[in-house]
Amino acid sequence: MFASSEYEEYSDLKKINCILEVQTQWGQGLSPDDAFGHILKAVLDISGAERGCIFVNGDPDFKYVSGMNAKGQIFSQTQFRASQSGVKQVADTGEPVFMTGGIEGSLAQQESVLEMNLRAIACLPLRGISSESDRMELLGILYLDSTKPMHALSGLDKKIVLKLAGEAGHGLEKLELIRSIEERKKTEQEMAVAHDIQQRLLPQSFPEF
């Protein structure tokens, strides 16, 4: 994570370059998992959050996909605990939540926020086209939190973070496509096996009378 002086030196050009790097790597065949790692690292650097995570919409629950801390250490699903209230608020409204200088309102009184001693939180909707629809839907959520205030995000910072969230949405689109292809292959294999069994059960020749 950047100290205040380091953060000031982290120029707008470097922040914008975070987006360009992800977009360039998409073109070079970057896998969704690798893309999520790059996106989380960039968002953590820009925001000053201590932890970040990407959830996928499992309808009705959101499921863990990828997470890391500000040092780049990867969390497993069992290691990461998030404020479900913040996730639910974004799921219900579809609008991003930026509480980087302190958690306010009803969210500040939530049990998970108090237990984890959180002082800042940000949740962004990840939208894309699912394999079962031809329109934009909420595919997941980019979640950030910290036990101390995050950086005061400028207008450009928020735009860059939202753009990176958009790239994460593209990653979830790819995961949806991969899952759809795998399910289709599995169905085709099962049908082929069933057909083979059926063929074996049928008589191969007619009896002579």
PDB file of N, CA, C and O in Angstrom, residues 47-106:
ATOM      1  N   SER A  47      -6.818   2.860  -4.270  1.00  0.00           N
ATOM      2  CA  SER A  47      -7.756   3.185  -3.191  1.00  0.00           C
ATOM      3  C   SER A  47      -7.103   3.259  -1.814  1.00  0.00           C
ATOM      4  O   SER A  47      -7.604   3.939  -0.919  1.00  0.00           O
ATOM      5  N   GLY A  48      -5.996   2.529  -1.632  1.00  0.00           N
ATOM      6  CA  GLY A  48      -5.391   2.464  -0.315  1.00  0.00           C
ATOM      7  C   GLY A  48      -6.092   1.481   0.597  1.00  0.00           C
ATOM      8  O   GLY A  48      -5.851   1.475   1.815  1.00  0.00           O
ATOM      9  N   ALA A  49      -6.968   0.644   0.051  1.00  0.00           N
ATOM     10  CA  ALA A  49      -7.658  -0.375   0.850  1.00  0.00           C
ATOM     11  C   ALA A  49      -6.669  -1.456   1.274  1.00  0.00           C
ATOM     12  O   ALA A  49      -5.642  -1.670   0.630  1.00  0.00           O
ATOM     13  N   GLU A  50      -6.983  -2.127   2.375  1.00  0.00           N
ATOM     14  CA  GLU A  50      -6.118  -3.196   2.867  1.00  0.00           C
ATOM     15  C   GLU A  50      -6.432  -4.532   2.206  1.00  0.00           C
ATOM     16  O   GLU A  50      -5.551  -5.365   2.049  1.00  0.00           O
ATOM     17  N   ARG A  51      -7.703  -4.734   1.816  1.00  0.00           N
ATOM     18  CA  ARG A  51      -8.112  -6.010   1.223  1.00  0.00           C
ATOM     19  C   ARG A  51      -9.079  -5.751   0.076  1.00  0.00           C
ATOM     20  O   ARG A  51      -9.790  -4.761   0.040  1.00  0.00           O
ATOM     21  N   GLY A  52      -9.078  -6.676  -0.868  1.00  0.00           N
ATOM     22  CA  GLY A  52     -10.019  -6.592  -1.978  1.00  0.00           C
ATOM     23  C   GLY A  52     -10.463  -7.976  -2.400  1.00  0.00           C
ATOM     24  O   GLY A  52      -9.743  -8.964  -2.207  1.00  0.00           O
ATOM     25  N   CYS A  53     -11.671  -8.049  -2.951  1.00  0.00           N
ATOM     26  CA  CYS A  53     -12.224  -9.342  -3.334  1.00  0.00           C
ATOM     27  C   CYS A  53     -13.204  -9.160  -4.480  1.00  0.00           C
ATOM     28  O   CYS A  53     -13.825  -8.093  -4.631  1.00  0.00           O
ATOM     29  N   ILE A  54     -13.325 -10.185  -5.307  1.00  0.00           N
ATOM     30  CA  ILE A  54     -14.329 -10.212  -6.369  1.00  0.00           C
ATOM     31  C   ILE A  54     -15.303 -11.341  -6.079  1.00  0.00           C
ATOM     32  O   ILE A  54     -14.895 -12.486  -5.848  1.00  0.00           O
ATOM     33  N   PHE A  55     -16.581 -10.985  -6.042  1.00  0.00           N
ATOM     34  CA  PHE A  55     -17.652 -11.962  -5.846  1.00  0.00           C
ATOM     35  C   PHE A  55     -18.418 -12.116  -7.150  1.00  0.00           C
ATOM     36  O   PHE A  55     -18.594 -11.150  -7.904  1.00  0.00           O
ATOM     37  N   VAL A  56     -18.912 -13.321  -7.404  1.00  0.00           N
ATOM     38  CA  VAL A  56     -19.762 -13.565  -8.565  1.00  0.00           C
ATOM     39  C   VAL A  56     -21.180 -13.799  -8.063  1.00  0.00           C
ATOM     40  O   VAL A  56     -21.392 -14.378  -6.989  1.00  0.00           O
ATOM     41  N   ASN A  57     -22.142 -13.320  -8.817  1.00  0.00           N
ATOM     42  CA  ASN A  57     -23.543 -13.446  -8.443  1.00  0.00           C
ATOM     43  C   ASN A  57     -24.006 -14.877  -8.645  1.00  0.00           C
ATOM     44  O   ASN A  57     -24.153 -15.347  -9.773  1.00  0.00           O
ATOM     45  N   GLY A  58     -24.227 -15.587  -7.524  1.00  0.00           N
ATOM     46  CA  GLY A  58     -24.671 -16.977  -7.594  1.00  0.00           C
ATOM     47  C   GLY A  58     -26.175 -17.106  -7.537  1.00  0.00           C
ATOM     48  O   GLY A  58     -26.712 -18.194  -7.688  1.00  0.00           O
ATOM     49  N   ASP A  59     -26.889 -15.976  -7.333  1.00  0.00           N
ATOM     50  CA  ASP A  59     -28.350 -15.922  -7.308  1.00  0.00           C
ATOM     51  C   ASP A  59     -28.950 -17.050  -6.464  1.00  0.00           C
ATOM     52  O   ASP A  59     -29.189 -18.130  -6.985  1.00  0.00           O
ATOM     53  N   PRO A  60     -29.215 -16.836  -5.176  1.00  0.00           N
ATOM     54  CA  PRO A  60     -29.316 -15.522  -4.550  1.00  0.00           C
ATOM     55  C   PRO A  60     -28.035 -15.054  -3.859  1.00  0.00           C
ATOM     56  O   PRO A  60     -27.899 -13.877  -3.542  1.00  0.00           O
ATOM     57  N   ASP A  61     -27.105 -15.924  -3.580  1.00  0.00           N
ATOM     58  CA  ASP A  61     -25.905 -15.558  -2.830  1.00  0.00           C
ATOM     59  C   ASP A  61     -24.757 -15.192  -3.768  1.00  0.00           C
ATOM     60  O   ASP A  61     -24.680 -15.685  -4.895  1.00  0.00           O
ATOM     61  N   PHE A  62     -23.868 -14.348  -3.245  1.00  0.00           N
ATOM     62  CA  PHE A  62     -22.659 -14.001  -3.987  1.00  0.00           C
ATOM     63  C   PHE A  62     -21.524 -14.907  -3.525  1.00  0.00           C
ATOM     64  O   PHE A  62     -21.309 -15.088  -2.327  1.00  0.00           O
ATOM     65  N   LYS A  63     -20.802 -15.470  -4.492  1.00  0.00           N
ATOM     66  CA  LYS A  63     -19.760 -16.441  -4.187  1.00  0.00           C
ATOM     67  C   LYS A  63     -18.380 -15.859  -4.452  1.00  0.00           C
ATOM     68  O   LYS A  63     -18.173 -15.121  -5.409  1.00  0.00           O
ATOM     69  N   TYR A  64     -17.446 -16.234  -3.600  1.00  0.00           N
ATOM     70  CA  TYR A  64     -16.064 -15.766  -3.695  1.00  0.00           C
ATOM     71  C   TYR A  64     -15.387 -16.278  -4.967  1.00  0.00           C
ATOM     72  O   TYR A  64     -15.515 -17.451  -5.314  1.00  0.00           O
ATOM     73  N   VAL A  65     -14.674 -15.367  -5.658  1.00  0.00           N
ATOM     74  CA  VAL A  65     -13.920 -15.748  -6.854  1.00  0.00           C
ATOM     75  C   VAL A  65     -12.425 -15.549  -6.637  1.00  0.00           C
ATOM     76  O   VAL A  65     -11.617 -16.436  -6.883  1.00  0.00           O
ATOM     77  N   SER A  66     -12.055 -14.349  -6.177  1.00  0.00           N
ATOM     78  CA  SER A  66     -10.636 -14.033  -6.017  1.00  0.00           C
ATOM     79  C   SER A  66     -10.484 -12.925  -4.986  1.00  0.00           C
ATOM     80  O   SER A  66     -11.335 -12.039  -4.893  1.00  0.00           O
ATOM     81  N   GLY A  67      -9.394 -12.972  -4.198  1.00  0.00           N
ATOM     82  CA  GLY A  67      -9.163 -11.934  -3.204  1.00  0.00           C
ATOM     83  C   GLY A  67      -7.704 -11.825  -2.833  1.00  0.00           C
ATOM     84  O   GLY A  67      -6.964 -12.802  -2.914  1.00  0.00           O
ATOM     85  N   MET A  68      -7.273 -10.625  -2.443  1.00  0.00           N
ATOM     86  CA  MET A  68      -5.884 -10.422  -2.017  1.00  0.00           C
ATOM     87  C   MET A  68      -5.804  -9.221  -1.083  1.00  0.00           C
ATOM     88  O   MET A  68      -6.744  -8.417  -0.999  1.00  0.00           O
ATOM     89  N   ASN A  69      -4.674  -9.098  -0.396  1.00  0.00           N
ATOM     90  CA  ASN A  69      -4.446  -7.920   0.435  1.00  0.00           C
ATOM     91  C   ASN A  69      -3.520  -6.944  -0.281  1.00  0.00           C
ATOM     92  O   ASN A  69      -3.084  -7.204  -1.411  1.00  0.00           O
ATOM     93  N   ALA A  70      -3.224  -5.828   0.384  1.00  0.00           N
ATOM     94  CA  ALA A  70      -2.443  -4.776  -0.255  1.00  0.00           C
ATOM     95  C   ALA A  70      -1.009  -5.191  -0.563  1.00  0.00           C
ATOM     96  O   ALA A  70      -0.335  -4.575  -1.390  1.00  0.00           O
ATOM     97  N   LYS A  71      -0.538  -6.262   0.082  1.00  0.00           N
ATOM     98  CA  LYS A  71       0.817  -6.762  -0.179  1.00  0.00           C
ATOM     99  C   LYS A  71       0.844  -7.761  -1.334  1.00  0.00           C
ATOM    100  O   LYS A  71       1.900  -8.289  -1.668  1.00  0.00           O
ATOM    101  N   GLY A  72      -0.320  -8.025  -1.923  1.00  0.00           N
ATOM    102  CA  GLY A  72      -0.385  -8.948  -3.053  1.00  0.00           C
ATOM    103  C   GLY A  72      -0.557 -10.393  -2.643  1.00  0.00           C
ATOM    104  O   GLY A  72      -0.481 -11.286  -3.488  1.00  0.00           O
ATOM    105  N   GLN A  73      -0.794 -10.643  -1.364  1.00  0.00           N
ATOM    106  CA  GLN A  73      -0.989 -12.014  -0.887  1.00  0.00           C
ATOM    107  C   GLN A  73      -2.415 -12.467  -1.178  1.00  0.00           C
ATOM    108  O   GLN A  73      -3.371 -11.750  -0.883  1.00  0.00           O
ATOM    109  N   ILE A  74      -2.546 -13.658  -1.766  1.00  0.00           N
ATOM    110  CA  ILE A  74      -3.846 -14.176  -2.187  1.00  0.00           C
ATOM    111  C   ILE A  74      -4.575 -14.807  -1.003  1.00  0.00           C
ATOM    112  O   ILE A  74      -3.977 -15.519  -0.208  1.00  0.00           O
ATOM    113  N   PHE A  75      -5.875 -14.518  -0.922  1.00  0.00           N
ATOM    114  CA  PHE A  75      -6.724 -15.142   0.088  1.00  0.00           C
ATOM    115  C   PHE A  75      -7.441 -16.345  -0.526  1.00  0.00           C
ATOM    116  O   PHE A  75      -7.840 -16.327  -1.686  1.00  0.00           O
ATOM    117  N   SER A  76      -7.623 -17.375   0.294  1.00  0.00           N
ATOM    118  CA  SER A  76      -8.490 -18.472  -0.126  1.00  0.00           C
ATOM    119  C   SER A  76      -9.922 -18.121   0.273  1.00  0.00           C
ATOM    120  O   SER A  76     -10.162 -17.176   1.026  1.00  0.00           O
ATOM    121  N   GLN A  77     -10.859 -18.868  -0.224  1.00  0.00           N
ATOM    122  CA  GLN A  77     -12.265 -18.606   0.065  1.00  0.00           C
ATOM    123  C   GLN A  77     -12.557 -18.673   1.561  1.00  0.00           C
ATOM    124  O   GLN A  77     -13.329 -17.869   2.092  1.00  0.00           O
ATOM    125  N   THR A  78     -11.919 -19.603   2.259  1.00  0.00           N
ATOM    126  CA  THR A  78     -12.179 -19.765   3.683  1.00  0.00           C
ATOM    127  C   THR A  78     -11.515 -18.668   4.516  1.00  0.00           C
ATOM    128  O   THR A  78     -11.927 -18.412   5.652  1.00  0.00           O
ATOM    129  N   GLN A  79     -10.495 -18.012   3.969  1.00  0.00           N
ATOM    130  CA  GLN A  79      -9.769 -16.983   4.710  1.00  0.00           C
ATOM    131  C   GLN A  79     -10.431 -15.612   4.618  1.00  0.00           C
ATOM    132  O   GLN A  79     -10.191 -14.753   5.465  1.00  0.00           O
ATOM    133  N   PHE A  80     -11.260 -15.395   3.609  1.00  0.00           N
ATOM    134  CA  PHE A  80     -11.787 -14.053   3.362  1.00  0.00           C
ATOM    135  C   PHE A  80     -13.197 -13.907   3.922  1.00  0.00           C
ATOM    136  O   PHE A  80     -14.095 -14.679   3.606  1.00  0.00           O
ATOM    137  N   ARG A  81     -13.375 -12.890   4.741  1.00  0.00           N
ATOM    138  CA  ARG A  81     -14.694 -12.560   5.271  1.00  0.00           C
ATOM    139  C   ARG A  81     -15.015 -11.115   4.905  1.00  0.00           C
ATOM    140  O   ARG A  81     -14.194 -10.219   5.096  1.00  0.00           O
ATOM    141  N   ALA A  82     -16.186 -10.887   4.374  1.00  0.00           N
ATOM    142  CA  ALA A  82     -16.573  -9.561   3.916  1.00  0.00           C
ATOM    143  C   ALA A  82     -17.808  -9.079   4.655  1.00  0.00           C
ATOM    144  O   ALA A  82     -18.526  -9.857   5.284  1.00  0.00           O
ATOM    145  N   SER A  83     -18.044  -7.777   4.575  1.00  0.00           N
ATOM    146  CA  SER A  83     -19.277  -7.210   5.107  1.00  0.00           C
ATOM    147  C   SER A  83     -20.402  -7.496   4.121  1.00  0.00           C
ATOM    148  O   SER A  83     -20.494  -6.861   3.063  1.00  0.00           O
ATOM    149  N   GLN A  84     -21.242  -8.454   4.455  1.00  0.00           N
ATOM    150  CA  GLN A  84     -22.331  -8.825   3.564  1.00  0.00           C
ATOM    151  C   GLN A  84     -23.356  -7.699   3.422  1.00  0.00           C
ATOM    152  O   GLN A  84     -24.080  -7.631   2.426  1.00  0.00           O
ATOM    153  N   SER A  85     -23.408  -6.802   4.404  1.00  0.00           N
ATOM    154  CA  SER A  85     -24.339  -5.674   4.329  1.00  0.00           C
ATOM    155  C   SER A  85     -23.958  -4.740   3.189  1.00  0.00           C
ATOM    156  O   SER A  85     -24.825  -4.242   2.464  1.00  0.00           O
ATOM    157  N   GLY A  86     -22.657  -4.502   3.033  1.00  0.00           N
ATOM    158  CA  GLY A  86     -22.202  -3.653   1.929  1.00  0.00           C
ATOM    159  C   GLY A  86     -22.469  -4.309   0.595  1.00  0.00           C
ATOM    160  O   GLY A  86     -22.891  -3.649  -0.363  1.00  0.00           O
ATOM    161  N   VAL A  87     -22.224  -5.608   0.520  1.00  0.00           N
ATOM    162  CA  VAL A  87     -22.488  -6.351  -0.718  1.00  0.00           C
ATOM    163  C   VAL A  87     -23.971  -6.310  -1.052  1.00  0.00           C
ATOM    164  O   VAL A  87     -24.364  -6.068  -2.201  1.00  0.00           O
ATOM    165  N   LYS A  88     -24.826  -6.499  -0.038  1.00  0.00           N
ATOM    166  CA  LYS A  88     -26.272  -6.518  -0.260  1.00  0.00           C
ATOM    167  C   LYS A  88     -26.774  -5.156  -0.717  1.00  0.00           C
ATOM    168  O   LYS A  88     -27.675  -5.062  -1.562  1.00  0.00           O
ATOM    169  N   GLN A  89     -26.191  -4.090  -0.169  1.00  0.00           N
ATOM    170  CA  GLN A  89     -26.630  -2.749  -0.556  1.00  0.00           C
ATOM    171  C   GLN A  89     -26.399  -2.500  -2.041  1.00  0.00           C
ATOM    172  O   GLN A  89     -27.261  -1.959  -2.730  1.00  0.00           O
ATOM    173  N   VAL A  90     -25.246  -2.924  -2.541  1.00  0.00           N
ATOM    174  CA  VAL A  90     -24.950  -2.755  -3.965  1.00  0.00           C
ATOM    175  C   VAL A  90     -25.833  -3.674  -4.802  1.00  0.00           C
ATOM    176  O   VAL A  90     -26.320  -3.291  -5.865  1.00  0.00           O
ATOM    177  N   ALA A  91     -26.061  -4.891  -4.312  1.00  0.00           N
ATOM    178  CA  ALA A  91     -26.916  -5.838  -5.037  1.00  0.00           C
ATOM    179  C   ALA A  91     -28.340  -5.307  -5.160  1.00  0.00           C
ATOM    180  O   ALA A  91     -28.996  -5.487  -6.188  1.00  0.00           O
ATOM    181  N   ASP A  92     -28.823  -4.641  -4.103  1.00  0.00           N
ATOM    182  CA  ASP A  92     -30.192  -4.130  -4.103  1.00  0.00           C
ATOM    183  C   ASP A  92     -30.344  -2.872  -4.950  1.00  0.00           C
ATOM    184  O   ASP A  92     -31.351  -2.705  -5.643  1.00  0.00           O
ATOM    185  N   THR A  93     -29.362  -1.976  -4.876  1.00  0.00           N
ATOM    186  CA  THR A  93     -29.486  -0.678  -5.551  1.00  0.00           C
ATOM    187  C   THR A  93     -28.817  -0.648  -6.920  1.00  0.00           C
ATOM    188  O   THR A  93     -29.203   0.146  -7.782  1.00  0.00           O
ATOM    189  N   GLY A  94     -27.786  -1.508  -7.116  1.00  0.00           N
ATOM    190  CA  GLY A  94     -27.029  -1.467  -8.362  1.00  0.00           C
ATOM    191  C   GLY A  94     -26.066  -0.306  -8.442  1.00  0.00           C
ATOM    192  O   GLY A  94     -25.432  -0.080  -9.473  1.00  0.00           O
ATOM    193  N   GLU A  95     -25.935   0.460  -7.354  1.00  0.00           N
ATOM    194  CA  GLU A  95     -25.072   1.635  -7.329  1.00  0.00           C
ATOM    195  C   GLU A  95     -23.826   1.376  -6.489  1.00  0.00           C
ATOM    196  O   GLU A  95     -23.888   0.671  -5.476  1.00  0.00           O
ATOM    197  N   PRO A  96     -22.677   1.955  -6.875  1.00  0.00           N
ATOM    198  CA  PRO A  96     -21.450   1.750  -6.093  1.00  0.00           C
ATOM    199  C   PRO A  96     -21.516   2.446  -4.744  1.00  0.00           C
ATOM    200  O   PRO A  96     -22.224   3.438  -4.570  1.00  0.00           O
ATOM    201  N   VAL A  97     -20.789   1.909  -3.783  1.00  0.00           N
ATOM    202  CA  VAL A  97     -20.674   2.495  -2.451  1.00  0.00           C
ATOM    203  C   VAL A  97     -19.226   2.896  -2.223  1.00  0.00           C
ATOM    204  O   VAL A  97     -18.328   2.063  -2.329  1.00  0.00           O
ATOM    205  N   PHE A  98     -18.989   4.189  -1.960  1.00  0.00           N
ATOM    206  CA  PHE A  98     -17.654   4.684  -1.626  1.00  0.00           C
ATOM    207  C   PHE A  98     -17.709   5.318  -0.249  1.00  0.00           C
ATOM    208  O   PHE A  98     -18.211   6.421  -0.085  1.00  0.00           O
ATOM    209  N   MET A  99     -17.196   4.626   0.765  1.00  0.00           N
ATOM    210  CA  MET A  99     -17.071   5.186   2.105  1.00  0.00           C
ATOM    211  C   MET A  99     -15.613   5.049   2.511  1.00  0.00           C
ATOM    212  O   MET A  99     -15.253   4.248   3.375  1.00  0.00           O
ATOM    213  N   THR A 100     -14.765   5.823   1.852  1.00  0.00           N
ATOM    214  CA  THR A 100     -13.314   5.668   2.015  1.00  0.00           C
ATOM    215  C   THR A 100     -12.764   6.423   3.217  1.00  0.00           C
ATOM    216  O   THR A 100     -11.681   6.114   3.701  1.00  0.00           O
ATOM    217  N   GLY A 101     -13.498   7.435   3.693  1.00  0.00           N
ATOM    218  CA  GLY A 101     -13.014   8.222   4.829  1.00  0.00           C
ATOM    219  C   GLY A 101     -13.660   7.834   6.137  1.00  0.00           C
ATOM    220  O   GLY A 101     -13.315   8.370   7.191  1.00  0.00           O
ATOM    221  N   GLY A 102     -14.584   6.907   6.104  1.00  0.00           N
ATOM    222  CA  GLY A 102     -15.300   6.478   7.301  1.00  0.00           C
ATOM    223  C   GLY A 102     -16.643   5.881   6.896  1.00  0.00           C
ATOM    224  O   GLY A 102     -17.263   6.346   5.942  1.00  0.00           O
ATOM    225  N   ILE A 103     -17.067   4.870   7.612  1.00  0.00           N
ATOM    226  CA  ILE A 103     -18.329   4.205   7.294  1.00  0.00           C
ATOM    227  C   ILE A 103     -19.466   4.944   7.996  1.00  0.00           C
ATOM    228  O   ILE A 103     -19.395   5.230   9.193  1.00  0.00           O
ATOM    229  N   GLU A 104     -20.515   5.252   7.255  1.00  0.00           N
ATOM    230  CA  GLU A 104     -21.599   6.077   7.762  1.00  0.00           C
ATOM    231  C   GLU A 104     -22.934   5.342   7.688  1.00  0.00           C
ATOM    232  O   GLU A 104     -23.054   4.291   7.051  1.00  0.00           O
ATOM    233  N   GLY A 105     -23.939   5.944   8.358  1.00  0.00           N
ATOM    234  CA  GLY A 105     -25.306   5.451   8.272  1.00  0.00           C
ATOM    235  C   GLY A 105     -25.479   4.083   8.917  1.00  0.00           C
ATOM    236  O   GLY A 105     -24.716   3.667   9.798  1.00  0.00           O
ATOM    237  N   SER A 106     -26.489   3.371   8.437  1.00  0.00           N
ATOM    238  CA  SER A 106     -26.822   2.065   9.020  1.00  0.00           C
ATOM    239  C   SER A 106     -25.717   1.043   8.832  1.00  0.00           C
ATOM    240  O   SER A 106     -25.565   0.114   9.627  1.00  0.00           O
TER     241      SER A 106
END
